[in-house]
mmCIF file of C-alpha atoms and ligand atoms in Angstrom:
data_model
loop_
_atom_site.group_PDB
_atom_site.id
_atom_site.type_symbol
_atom_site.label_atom_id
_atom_site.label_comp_id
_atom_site.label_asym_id
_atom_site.label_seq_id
_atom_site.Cartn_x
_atom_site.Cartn_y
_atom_site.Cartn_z
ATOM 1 C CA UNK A 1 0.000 0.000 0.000
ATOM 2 C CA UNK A 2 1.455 3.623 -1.242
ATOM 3 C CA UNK A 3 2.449 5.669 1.954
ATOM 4 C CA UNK A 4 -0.336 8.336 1.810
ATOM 5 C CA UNK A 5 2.007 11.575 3.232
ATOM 6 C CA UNK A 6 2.356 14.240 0.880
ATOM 7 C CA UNK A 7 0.165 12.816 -2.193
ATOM 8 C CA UNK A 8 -0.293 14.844 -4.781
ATOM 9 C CA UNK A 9 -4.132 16.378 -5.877
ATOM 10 C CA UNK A 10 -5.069 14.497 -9.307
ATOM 11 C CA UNK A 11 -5.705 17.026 -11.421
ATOM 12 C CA UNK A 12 -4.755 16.258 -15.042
ATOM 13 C CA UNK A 13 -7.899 14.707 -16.172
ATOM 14 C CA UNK A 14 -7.838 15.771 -19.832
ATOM 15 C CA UNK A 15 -11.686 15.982 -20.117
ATOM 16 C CA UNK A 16 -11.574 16.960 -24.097
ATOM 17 C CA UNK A 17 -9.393 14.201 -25.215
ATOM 18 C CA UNK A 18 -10.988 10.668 -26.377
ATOM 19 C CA UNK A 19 -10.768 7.604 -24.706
ATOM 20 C CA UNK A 20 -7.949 6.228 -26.021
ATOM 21 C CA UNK A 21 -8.200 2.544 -25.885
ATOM 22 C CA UNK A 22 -11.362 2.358 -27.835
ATOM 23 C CA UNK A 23 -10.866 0.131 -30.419
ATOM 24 C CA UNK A 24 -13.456 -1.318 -32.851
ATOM 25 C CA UNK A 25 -16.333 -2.135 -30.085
ATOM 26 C CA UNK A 26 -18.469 1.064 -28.841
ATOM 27 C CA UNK A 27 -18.862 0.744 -25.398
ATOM 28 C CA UNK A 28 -16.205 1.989 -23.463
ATOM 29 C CA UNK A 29 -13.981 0.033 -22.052
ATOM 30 C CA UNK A 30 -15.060 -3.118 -23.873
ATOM 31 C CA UNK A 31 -13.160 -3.699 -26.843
ATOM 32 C CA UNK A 32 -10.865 -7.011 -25.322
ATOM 33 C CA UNK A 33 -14.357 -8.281 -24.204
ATOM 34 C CA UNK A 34 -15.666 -11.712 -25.495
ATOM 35 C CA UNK A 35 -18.269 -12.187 -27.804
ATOM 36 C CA UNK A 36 -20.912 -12.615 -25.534
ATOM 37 C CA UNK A 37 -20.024 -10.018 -22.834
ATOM 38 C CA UNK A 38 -20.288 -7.356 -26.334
ATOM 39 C CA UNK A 39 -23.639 -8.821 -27.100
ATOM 40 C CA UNK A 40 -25.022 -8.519 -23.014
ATOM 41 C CA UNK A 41 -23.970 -4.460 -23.422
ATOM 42 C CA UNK A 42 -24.800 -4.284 -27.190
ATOM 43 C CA UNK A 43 -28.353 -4.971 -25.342
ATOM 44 C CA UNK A 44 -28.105 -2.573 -22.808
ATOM 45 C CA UNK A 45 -26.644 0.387 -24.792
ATOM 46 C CA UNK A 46 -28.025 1.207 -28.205
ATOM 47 C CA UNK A 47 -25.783 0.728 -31.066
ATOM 48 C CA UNK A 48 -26.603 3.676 -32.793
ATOM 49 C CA UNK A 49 -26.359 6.183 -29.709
ATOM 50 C CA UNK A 50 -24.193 4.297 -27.802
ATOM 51 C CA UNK A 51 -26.555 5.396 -24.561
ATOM 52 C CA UNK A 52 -29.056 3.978 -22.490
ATOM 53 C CA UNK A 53 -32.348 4.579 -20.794
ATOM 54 C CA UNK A 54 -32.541 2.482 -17.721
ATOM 55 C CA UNK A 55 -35.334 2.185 -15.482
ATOM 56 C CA UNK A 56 -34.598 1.179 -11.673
ATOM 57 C CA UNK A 57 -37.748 -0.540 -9.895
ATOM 58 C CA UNK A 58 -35.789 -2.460 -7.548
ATOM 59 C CA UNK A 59 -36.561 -0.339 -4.813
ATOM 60 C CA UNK A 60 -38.196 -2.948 -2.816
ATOM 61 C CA UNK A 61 -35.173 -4.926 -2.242
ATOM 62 C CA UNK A 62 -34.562 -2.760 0.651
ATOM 63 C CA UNK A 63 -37.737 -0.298 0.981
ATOM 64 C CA UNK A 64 -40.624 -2.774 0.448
ATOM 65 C CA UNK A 65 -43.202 -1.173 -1.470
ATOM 66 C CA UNK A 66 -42.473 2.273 -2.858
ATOM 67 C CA UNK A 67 -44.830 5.373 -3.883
ATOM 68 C CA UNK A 68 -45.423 4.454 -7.392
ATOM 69 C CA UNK A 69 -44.319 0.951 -7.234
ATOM 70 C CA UNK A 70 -47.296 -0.594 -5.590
ATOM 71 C CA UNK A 71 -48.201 -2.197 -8.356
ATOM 72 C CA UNK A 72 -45.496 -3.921 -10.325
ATOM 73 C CA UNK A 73 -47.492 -5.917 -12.573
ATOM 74 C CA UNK A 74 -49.229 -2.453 -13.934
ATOM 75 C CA UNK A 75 -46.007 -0.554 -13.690
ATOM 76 C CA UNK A 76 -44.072 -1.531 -15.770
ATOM 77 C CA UNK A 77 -45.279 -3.234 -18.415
ATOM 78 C CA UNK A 78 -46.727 0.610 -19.001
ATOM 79 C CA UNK A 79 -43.109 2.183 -18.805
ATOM 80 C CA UNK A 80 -41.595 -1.096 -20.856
ATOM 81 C CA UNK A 81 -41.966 0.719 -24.032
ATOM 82 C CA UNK A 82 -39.939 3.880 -23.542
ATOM 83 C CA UNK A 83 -36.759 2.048 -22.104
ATOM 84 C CA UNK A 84 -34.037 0.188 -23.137
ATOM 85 C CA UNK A 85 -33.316 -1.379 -20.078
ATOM 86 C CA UNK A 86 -35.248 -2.674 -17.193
ATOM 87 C CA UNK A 87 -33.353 -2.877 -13.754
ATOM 88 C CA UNK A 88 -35.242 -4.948 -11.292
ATOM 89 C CA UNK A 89 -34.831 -7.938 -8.530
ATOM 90 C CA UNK A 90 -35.676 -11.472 -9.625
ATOM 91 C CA UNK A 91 -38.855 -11.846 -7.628
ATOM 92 C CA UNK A 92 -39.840 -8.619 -9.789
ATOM 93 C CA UNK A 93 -38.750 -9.779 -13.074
ATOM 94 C CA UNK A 94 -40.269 -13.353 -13.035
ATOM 95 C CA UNK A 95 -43.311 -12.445 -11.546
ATOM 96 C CA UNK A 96 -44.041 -8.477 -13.308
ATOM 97 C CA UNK A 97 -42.030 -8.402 -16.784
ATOM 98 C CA UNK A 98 -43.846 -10.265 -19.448
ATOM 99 C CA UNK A 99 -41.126 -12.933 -20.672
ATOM 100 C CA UNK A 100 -41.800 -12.045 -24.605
ATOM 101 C CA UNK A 101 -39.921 -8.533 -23.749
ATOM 102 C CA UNK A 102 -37.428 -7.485 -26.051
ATOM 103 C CA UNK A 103 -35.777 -5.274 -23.345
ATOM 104 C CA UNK A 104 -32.367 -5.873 -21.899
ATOM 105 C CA UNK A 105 -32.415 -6.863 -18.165
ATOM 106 C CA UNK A 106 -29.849 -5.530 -15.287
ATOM 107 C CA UNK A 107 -30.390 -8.177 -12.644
ATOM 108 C CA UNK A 108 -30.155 -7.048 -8.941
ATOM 109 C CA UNK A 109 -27.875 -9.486 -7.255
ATOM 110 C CA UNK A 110 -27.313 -8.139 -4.034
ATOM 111 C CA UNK A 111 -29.309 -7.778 -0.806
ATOM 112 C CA UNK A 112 -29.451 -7.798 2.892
ATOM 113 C CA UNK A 113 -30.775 -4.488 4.354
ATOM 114 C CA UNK A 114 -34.049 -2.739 5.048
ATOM 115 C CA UNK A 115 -34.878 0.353 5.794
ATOM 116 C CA UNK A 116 -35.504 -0.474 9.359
ATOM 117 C CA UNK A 117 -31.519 -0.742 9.523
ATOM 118 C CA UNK A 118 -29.610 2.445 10.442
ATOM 119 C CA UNK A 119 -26.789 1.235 8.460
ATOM 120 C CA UNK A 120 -27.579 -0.023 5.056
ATOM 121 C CA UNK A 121 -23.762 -1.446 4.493
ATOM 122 C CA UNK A 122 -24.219 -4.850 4.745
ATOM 123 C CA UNK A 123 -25.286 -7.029 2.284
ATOM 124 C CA UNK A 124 -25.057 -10.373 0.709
ATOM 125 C CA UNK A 125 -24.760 -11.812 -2.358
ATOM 126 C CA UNK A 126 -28.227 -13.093 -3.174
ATOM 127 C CA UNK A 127 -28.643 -14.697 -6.103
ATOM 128 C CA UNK A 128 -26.542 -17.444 -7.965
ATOM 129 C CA UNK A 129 -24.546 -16.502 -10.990
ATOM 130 C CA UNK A 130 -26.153 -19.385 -12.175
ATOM 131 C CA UNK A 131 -29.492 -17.668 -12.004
ATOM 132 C CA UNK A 132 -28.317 -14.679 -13.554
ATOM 133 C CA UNK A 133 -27.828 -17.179 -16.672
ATOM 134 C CA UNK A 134 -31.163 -18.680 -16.306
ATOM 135 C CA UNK A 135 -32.750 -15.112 -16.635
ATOM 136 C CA UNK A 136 -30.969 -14.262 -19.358
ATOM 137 C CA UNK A 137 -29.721 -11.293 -17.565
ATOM 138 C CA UNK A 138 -27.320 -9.008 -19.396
ATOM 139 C CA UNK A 139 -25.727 -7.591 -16.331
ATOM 140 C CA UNK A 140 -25.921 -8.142 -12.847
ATOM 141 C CA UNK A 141 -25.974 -5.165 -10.409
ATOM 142 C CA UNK A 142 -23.925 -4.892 -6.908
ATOM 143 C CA UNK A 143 -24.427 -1.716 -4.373
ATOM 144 C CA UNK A 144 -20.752 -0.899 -3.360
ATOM 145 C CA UNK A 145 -20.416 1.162 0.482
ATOM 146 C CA UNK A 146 -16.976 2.886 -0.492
ATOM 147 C CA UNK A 147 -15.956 4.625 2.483
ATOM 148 C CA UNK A 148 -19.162 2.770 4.947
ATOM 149 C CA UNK A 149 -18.682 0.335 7.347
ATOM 150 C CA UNK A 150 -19.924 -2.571 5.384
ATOM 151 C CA UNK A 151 -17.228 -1.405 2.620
ATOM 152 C CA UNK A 152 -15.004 -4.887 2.656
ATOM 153 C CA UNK A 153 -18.170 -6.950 2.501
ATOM 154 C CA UNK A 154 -19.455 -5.389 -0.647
ATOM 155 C CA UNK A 155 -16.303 -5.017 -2.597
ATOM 156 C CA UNK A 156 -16.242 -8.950 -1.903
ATOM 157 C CA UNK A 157 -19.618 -9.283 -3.307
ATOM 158 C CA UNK A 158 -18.681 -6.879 -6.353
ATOM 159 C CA UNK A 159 -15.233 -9.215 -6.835
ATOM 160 C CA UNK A 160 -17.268 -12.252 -6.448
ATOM 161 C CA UNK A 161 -20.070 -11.345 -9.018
ATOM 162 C CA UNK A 162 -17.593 -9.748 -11.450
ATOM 163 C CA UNK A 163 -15.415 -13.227 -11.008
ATOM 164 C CA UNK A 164 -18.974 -15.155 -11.668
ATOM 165 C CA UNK A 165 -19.702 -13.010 -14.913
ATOM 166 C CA UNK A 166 -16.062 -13.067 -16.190
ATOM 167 C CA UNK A 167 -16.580 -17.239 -16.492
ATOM 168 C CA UNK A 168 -19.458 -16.854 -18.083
ATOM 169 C CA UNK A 169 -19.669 -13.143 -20.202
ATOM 170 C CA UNK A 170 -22.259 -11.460 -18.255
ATOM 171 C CA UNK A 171 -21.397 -7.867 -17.055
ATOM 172 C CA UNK A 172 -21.609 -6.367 -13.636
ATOM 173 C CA UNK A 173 -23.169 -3.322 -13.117
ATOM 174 C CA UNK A 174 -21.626 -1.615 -9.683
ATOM 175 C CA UNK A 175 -23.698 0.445 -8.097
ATOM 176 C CA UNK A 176 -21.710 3.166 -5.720
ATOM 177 C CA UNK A 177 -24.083 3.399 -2.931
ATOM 178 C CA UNK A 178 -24.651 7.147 -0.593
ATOM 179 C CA UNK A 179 -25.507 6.850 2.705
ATOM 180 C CA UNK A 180 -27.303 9.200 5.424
ATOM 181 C CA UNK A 181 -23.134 9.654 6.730
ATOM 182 C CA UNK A 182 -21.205 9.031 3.407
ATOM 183 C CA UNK A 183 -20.033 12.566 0.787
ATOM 184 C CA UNK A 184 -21.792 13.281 -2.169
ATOM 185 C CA UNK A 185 -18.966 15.289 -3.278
ATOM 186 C CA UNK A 186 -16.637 14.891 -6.257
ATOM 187 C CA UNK A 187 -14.035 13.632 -4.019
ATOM 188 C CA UNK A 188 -16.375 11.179 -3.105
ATOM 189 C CA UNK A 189 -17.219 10.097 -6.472
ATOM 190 C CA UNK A 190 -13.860 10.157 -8.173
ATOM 191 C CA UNK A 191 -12.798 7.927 -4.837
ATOM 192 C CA UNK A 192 -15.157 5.402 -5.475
ATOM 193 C CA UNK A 193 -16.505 5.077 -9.061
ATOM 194 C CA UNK A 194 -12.336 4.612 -9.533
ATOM 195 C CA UNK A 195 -12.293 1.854 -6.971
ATOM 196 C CA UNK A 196 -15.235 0.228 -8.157
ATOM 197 C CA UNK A 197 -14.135 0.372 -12.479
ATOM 198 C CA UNK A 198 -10.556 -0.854 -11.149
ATOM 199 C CA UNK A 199 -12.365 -3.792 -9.258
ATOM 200 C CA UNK A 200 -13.381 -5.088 -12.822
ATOM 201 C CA UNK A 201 -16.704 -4.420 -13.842
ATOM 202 C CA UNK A 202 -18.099 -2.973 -17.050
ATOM 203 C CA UNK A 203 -20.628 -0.492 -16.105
ATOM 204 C CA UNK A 204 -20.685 1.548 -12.896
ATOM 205 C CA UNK A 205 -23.955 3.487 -11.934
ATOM 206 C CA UNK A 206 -23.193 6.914 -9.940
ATOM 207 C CA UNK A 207 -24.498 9.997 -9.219
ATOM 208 C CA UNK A 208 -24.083 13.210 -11.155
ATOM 209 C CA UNK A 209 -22.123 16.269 -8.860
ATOM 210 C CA UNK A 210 -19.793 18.762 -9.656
ATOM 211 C CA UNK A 211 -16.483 18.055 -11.957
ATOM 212 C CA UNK A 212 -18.593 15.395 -13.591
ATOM 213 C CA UNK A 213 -16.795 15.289 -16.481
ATOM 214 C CA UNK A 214 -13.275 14.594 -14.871
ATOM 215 C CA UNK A 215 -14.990 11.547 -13.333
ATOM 216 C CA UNK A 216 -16.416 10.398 -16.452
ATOM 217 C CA UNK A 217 -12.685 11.238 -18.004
ATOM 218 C CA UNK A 218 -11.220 8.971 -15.041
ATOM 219 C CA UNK A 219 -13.577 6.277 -15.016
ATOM 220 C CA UNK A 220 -12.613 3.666 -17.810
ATOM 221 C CA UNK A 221 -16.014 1.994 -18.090
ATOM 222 C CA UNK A 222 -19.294 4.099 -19.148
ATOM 223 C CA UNK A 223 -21.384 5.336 -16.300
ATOM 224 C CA UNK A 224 -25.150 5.385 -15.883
ATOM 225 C CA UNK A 225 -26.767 8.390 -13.422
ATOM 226 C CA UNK A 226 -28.997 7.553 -11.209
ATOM 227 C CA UNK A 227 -32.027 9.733 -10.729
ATOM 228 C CA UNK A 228 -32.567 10.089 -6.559
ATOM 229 C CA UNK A 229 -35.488 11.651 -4.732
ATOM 230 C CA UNK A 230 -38.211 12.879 -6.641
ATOM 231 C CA UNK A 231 -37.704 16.366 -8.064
ATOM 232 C CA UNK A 232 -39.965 18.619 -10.045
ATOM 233 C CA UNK A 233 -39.793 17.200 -13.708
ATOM 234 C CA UNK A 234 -38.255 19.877 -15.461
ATOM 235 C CA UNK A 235 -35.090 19.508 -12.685
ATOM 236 C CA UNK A 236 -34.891 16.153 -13.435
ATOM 237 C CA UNK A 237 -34.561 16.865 -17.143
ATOM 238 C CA UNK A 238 -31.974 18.728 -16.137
ATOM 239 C CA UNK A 239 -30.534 16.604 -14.282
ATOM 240 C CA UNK A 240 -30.349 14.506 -17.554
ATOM 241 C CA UNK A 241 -29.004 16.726 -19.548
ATOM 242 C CA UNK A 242 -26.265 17.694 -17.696
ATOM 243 C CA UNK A 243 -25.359 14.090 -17.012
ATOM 244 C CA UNK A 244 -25.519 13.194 -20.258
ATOM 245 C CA UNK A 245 -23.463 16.719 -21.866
ATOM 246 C CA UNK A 246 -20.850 15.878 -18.944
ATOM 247 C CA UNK A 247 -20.362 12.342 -20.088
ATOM 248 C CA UNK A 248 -22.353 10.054 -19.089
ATOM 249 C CA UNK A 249 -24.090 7.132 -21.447
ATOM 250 C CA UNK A 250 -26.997 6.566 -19.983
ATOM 251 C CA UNK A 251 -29.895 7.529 -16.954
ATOM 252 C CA UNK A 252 -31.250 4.684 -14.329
ATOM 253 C CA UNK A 253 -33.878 6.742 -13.265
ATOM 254 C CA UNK A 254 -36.203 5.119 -10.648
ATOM 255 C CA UNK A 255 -38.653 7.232 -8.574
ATOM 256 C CA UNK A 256 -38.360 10.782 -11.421
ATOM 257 C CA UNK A 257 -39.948 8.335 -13.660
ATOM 258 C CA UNK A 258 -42.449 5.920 -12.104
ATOM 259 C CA UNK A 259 -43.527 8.939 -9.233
ATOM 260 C CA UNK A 260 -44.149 11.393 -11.608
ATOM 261 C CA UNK A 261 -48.562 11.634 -12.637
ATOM 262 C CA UNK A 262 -46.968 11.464 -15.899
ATOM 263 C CA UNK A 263 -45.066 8.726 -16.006
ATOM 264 C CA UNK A 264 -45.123 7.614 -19.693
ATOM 265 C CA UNK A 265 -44.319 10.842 -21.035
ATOM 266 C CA UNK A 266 -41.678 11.540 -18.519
ATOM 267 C CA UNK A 267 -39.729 8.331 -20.048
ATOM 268 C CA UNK A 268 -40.200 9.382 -23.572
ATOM 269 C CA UNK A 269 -38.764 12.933 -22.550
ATOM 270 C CA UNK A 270 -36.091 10.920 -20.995
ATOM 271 C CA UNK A 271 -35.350 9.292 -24.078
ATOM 272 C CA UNK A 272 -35.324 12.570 -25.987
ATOM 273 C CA UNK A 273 -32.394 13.301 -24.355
ATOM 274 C CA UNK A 274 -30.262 10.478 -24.138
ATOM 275 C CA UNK A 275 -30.939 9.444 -27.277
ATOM 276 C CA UNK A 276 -32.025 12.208 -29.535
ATOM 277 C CA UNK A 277 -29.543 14.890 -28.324
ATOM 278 C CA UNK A 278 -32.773 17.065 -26.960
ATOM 279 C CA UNK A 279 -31.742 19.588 -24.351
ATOM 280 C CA UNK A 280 -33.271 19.825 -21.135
ATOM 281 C CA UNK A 281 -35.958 22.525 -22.425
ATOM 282 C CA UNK A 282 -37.017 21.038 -25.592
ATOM 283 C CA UNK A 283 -37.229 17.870 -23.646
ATOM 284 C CA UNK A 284 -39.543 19.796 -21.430
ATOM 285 C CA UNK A 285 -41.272 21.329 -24.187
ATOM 286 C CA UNK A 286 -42.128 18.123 -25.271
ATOM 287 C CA UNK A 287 -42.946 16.882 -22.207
ATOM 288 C CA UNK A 288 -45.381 19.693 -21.534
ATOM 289 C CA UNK A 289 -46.885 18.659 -24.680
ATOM 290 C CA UNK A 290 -47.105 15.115 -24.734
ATOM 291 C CA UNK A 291 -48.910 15.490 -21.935
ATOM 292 C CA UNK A 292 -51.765 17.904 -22.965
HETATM 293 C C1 R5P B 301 -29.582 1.912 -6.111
HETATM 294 O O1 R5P B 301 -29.367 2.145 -4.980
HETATM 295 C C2 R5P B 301 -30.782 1.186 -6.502
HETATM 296 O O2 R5P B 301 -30.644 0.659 -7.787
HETATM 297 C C3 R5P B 301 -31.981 2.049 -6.375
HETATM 298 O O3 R5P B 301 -33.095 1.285 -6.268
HETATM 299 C C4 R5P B 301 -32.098 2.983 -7.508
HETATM 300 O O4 R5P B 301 -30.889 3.615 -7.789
HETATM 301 C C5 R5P B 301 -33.037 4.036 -7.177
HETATM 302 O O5 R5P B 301 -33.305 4.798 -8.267
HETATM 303 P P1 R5P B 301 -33.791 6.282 -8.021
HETATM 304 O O6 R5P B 301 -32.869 6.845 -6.987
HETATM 305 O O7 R5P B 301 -33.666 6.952 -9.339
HETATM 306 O O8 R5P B 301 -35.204 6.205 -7.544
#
């Protein structure tokens, strides 16, 4: 382990200049990938804008039934058609999402917390590679607790998965996890979206914050924001936007999409931008008008 005295600020993150290690395949990161670990992502992020709409509904994994999730079985197949990507648990995925879908699937693999728990660190792995296979999943997600007290146990579960997917070509999906005591600074994020691409996997799912773009820059795999708490739906298309102009390929938007009254057209706005190069106010324009 470095000694830690004296270290020097990183600072020379070269935001304008290309990846360089791109190679033939599109997704970053991904071009000394196998076959089938380019097909899993060729699923998850479009071939033509090399980005991704996600939607998260595995909420109850650790909150039990959510505003706007009551009803899985109505949810979603309503929201199906405006995403590329549906991210769910397996109890919601075998029992909600029709099986003729044609959408990719990010498979929730780990669990072990409620909200009852003051500290949400600690979780398990909790479902079988081998499960992952049977679903057809094309990645498998992991919360990482960089900096929390359950941090060793969930870079074991993100080593283990990523070890599991490696054998068999199925990408993992880390998820850095915030908690009520952890930053949500760009130190923070830089820290641990780092930690998490070095650990292996192929897609890591953040937060947006300041100095986006250097952690996009830093990060050798493509990110995906995550949405948060609810926020007025013109914020959230900002939100959006700015992800996407700083960088990122992709939303996993959870409760912005399924607890807005408008949840259909908020996805298709979504999609406007990530896809269609829409800025946050024409994306509200046509939000606003979709939903006349
Ligand atoms: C990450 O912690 C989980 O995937 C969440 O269920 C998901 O990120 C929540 O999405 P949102 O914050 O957009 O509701």
């Amino acid at each position: 382990m470095a000694d830690q005295d004296g270290q020097k600020i990183a600072k020379n993150y070269e935001v304008g200049v290309a990846f360089a290690s791109q190679g033939s395949f599109y997704v970053k990161g991904a071009n000394n990938l196998d076959w089938g670990m380019k097909k899993h992502l060729s699923n998850i992020f479009d071939p033509k804008s090399g980005n991704t709409v996600m939607f998260a509904f595995d909420h109850g994994y650790f909150m039990g039934s959510t505003a706007g999730l009551e009803r899985l079985d109505l949810v979603i197949p309503k929201l199906m058609p405006g995403v590329d990507c549906l991210m769910g648990t397996r109890g919601a995925l075998r029992t909600c999402v029709p099986a003729e879908n044609r959408k990719a699937i990010a498979l929730r693999v780990s669990s072990g917390s409620s909200m009852l728990n003051e500290d949400l660190s600690h979780e398990i792995i909790s479902v079988d590679v081998e499960d992952a296979i049977r679903m057809n999943a094309d990645c498998m997600a992991v919360q990482t607790f960089i900096g929390a007290d359950g941090q060793l146990s969930s870079i074991d579960n993100l080593s283990r998965t990523i070890n599991a997917g490696l054998r068999y070509s199925i990408p993992t999906l880390g998820v850095v996890a915030v908690g009520k005591n952890m930053e949500r600074t760009d130190r923070f994020f830089k820290l641990a979206t780092r930690i998490v691409s070095e650990m292996g996997c192929q897609i890591i799912k953040t937060y947006f914050c300041d100095n986006f773009e250097q952690i996009v820059a830093a990060c050798p795999v493509p990110i995906v924001v995550a949405g948060g708490k609810k926020l007025p739906e013109s914020e959230a298309l900002t939100l959006a936007y700015r992800s996407m102009q700083g960088g990122a390929r992709g939303l996993d938007m959870g409760r912005n999409i399924f607890q807005s009254e408008h949840s259909a057209q908020m996805v298709q706005a979504i999609r406007k931008i990530v896809h269609e190069g829409f800025t946050d106010k024409e994306a509200w324009q046509f939000f606003q008008e979709a939903i006349q």
